[in-house]
XYZ file of C-alpha atoms in Angstrom:
143
model
C 27.882 -0.674 20.621
C 27.249 2.951 21.460
C 30.039 4.133 19.138
C 28.322 2.451 16.129
C 24.998 3.995 17.104
C 26.544 7.455 17.390
C 28.287 7.084 13.994
C 24.990 6.350 12.233
C 23.664 9.798 13.191
C 26.784 11.700 12.164
C 26.345 13.663 8.941
C 28.612 12.347 6.172
C 29.062 15.723 4.490
C 28.910 19.247 5.848
C 26.081 20.049 3.374
C 23.878 17.156 4.510
C 20.867 18.200 6.552
C 19.944 14.696 7.740
C 21.667 11.343 7.773
C 20.151 8.538 5.660
C 18.756 6.888 8.800
C 16.738 10.016 9.641
C 14.919 10.185 6.294
C 11.674 8.206 6.215
C 11.419 5.382 3.689
C 9.276 6.297 0.702
C 9.314 10.058 1.278
C 10.608 10.610 -2.279
C 7.048 9.839 -3.446
C 5.568 12.774 -1.513
C 4.619 15.767 -3.661
C 3.971 18.664 -1.306
C 3.594 21.273 -4.073
C 0.537 19.583 -5.601
C -2.607 21.381 -4.334
C -5.105 18.677 -5.389
C -7.037 17.209 -2.435
C -6.661 13.621 -1.292
C -9.767 11.518 -1.982
C -11.439 9.419 0.689
C -10.188 5.834 0.715
C -10.606 2.609 2.643
C -8.251 -0.378 2.931
C -9.826 -3.821 3.341
C -7.736 -6.958 3.828
C -9.110 -10.096 2.164
C -8.634 -13.709 3.153
C -9.696 -16.891 1.366
C -11.640 -18.955 3.870
C -12.959 -22.453 3.253
C -15.198 -24.727 5.275
C -12.141 -26.310 6.913
C -11.268 -22.857 8.293
C -14.792 -21.855 9.239
C -15.849 -24.963 11.143
C -12.702 -26.824 12.110
C -9.789 -24.365 11.851
C -7.629 -26.987 10.136
C -5.534 -24.702 7.908
C -3.920 -22.799 10.774
C -5.121 -19.427 9.496
C -6.142 -16.745 11.956
C -7.934 -13.389 11.536
C -4.668 -11.399 11.579
C -3.406 -9.439 8.579
C -0.497 -11.869 8.180
C -2.928 -14.568 7.011
C -4.582 -12.367 4.364
C -3.893 -12.926 0.669
C -5.060 -9.618 -0.812
C -5.703 -5.983 -0.044
C -8.623 -4.054 -1.516
C -8.252 -0.273 -1.678
C -11.551 1.553 -2.294
C -11.047 5.151 -3.426
C -13.938 7.629 -3.787
C -13.543 9.515 -7.092
C -16.643 11.618 -7.830
C -17.095 12.851 -11.419
C -14.106 10.876 -12.720
C -13.840 8.887 -15.953
C -11.598 5.846 -16.333
C -9.540 7.686 -18.956
C -8.700 10.389 -16.369
C -7.137 7.959 -13.877
C -3.368 7.497 -13.714
C -2.450 4.689 -11.310
C 1.049 3.509 -10.420
C 1.530 0.673 -7.929
C 4.905 -0.046 -6.336
C 5.716 -2.744 -3.792
C 4.998 -0.434 -0.830
C 3.294 2.596 -2.413
C 0.163 3.390 -4.435
C 0.177 6.606 -6.500
C -3.152 7.775 -7.953
C -3.608 10.956 -9.995
C -6.754 12.405 -11.570
C -7.436 15.975 -12.724
C -9.232 16.680 -9.407
C -7.510 14.382 -6.877
C -4.120 13.043 -5.835
C -3.454 10.103 -3.520
C -0.028 8.960 -2.384
C -0.668 5.956 -0.155
C 2.052 4.110 1.741
C 0.784 0.524 1.883
C 0.692 -1.357 5.217
C 2.049 -4.555 3.586
C 4.265 -5.135 0.525
C 2.347 -6.169 -2.613
C 3.008 -7.765 -6.012
C 2.955 -4.553 -8.054
C 2.645 -6.267 -11.452
C -0.427 -8.264 -10.404
C -2.589 -5.311 -9.324
C -6.116 -5.034 -10.746
C -8.219 -1.877 -10.805
C -11.841 -1.273 -11.749
C -13.806 1.979 -11.769
C -17.448 1.690 -10.678
C -19.055 4.841 -12.074
C -22.426 4.351 -10.336
C -20.672 4.268 -6.922
C -18.054 6.812 -8.052
C -15.399 4.493 -6.679
C -12.144 2.961 -7.894
C -11.393 -0.471 -6.452
C -7.771 -1.632 -6.573
C -7.033 -5.261 -5.653
C -3.438 -5.974 -4.625
C -1.953 -9.397 -3.870
C 0.146 -9.369 -0.707
C 3.744 -10.571 -0.502
C 4.360 -12.930 2.408
C 7.957 -14.159 2.201
C 8.514 -17.619 3.656
C 4.850 -17.959 4.594
C 3.736 -21.595 4.682
C 0.116 -20.816 5.589
C -0.683 -18.759 2.479
C 1.225 -20.955 -0.002
C -1.626 -23.477 -0.192
């Protein structure tokens, strides 16, 4: 009803600036006072494909992101050692800190935060973080 919709935008206290509905999810991770630049990054979705998918399409998978099993985040970190990297992965957020860079990345899909793997490739000056995607009630990816 319109009354319920109006009530959700009413401030609960006179000192509140915004209602809870107006505050974006995950904004408590943002650190606006940190002057370090954001490194270049790329997100690649990965899908396990077998011959039954390639030639016959028997598994029911399609090229959409909902049929992907993992997400690979490639982050360019020039002149960075592995000991300098601080990485924290949450279900919907990746937080990376180095002495020269800072990356707060809201992830496009929820991930299993405790199963994340990261590897620093010094010759490419790149950190690769592999994250397994969470697909609740997904029969296609449970195989």
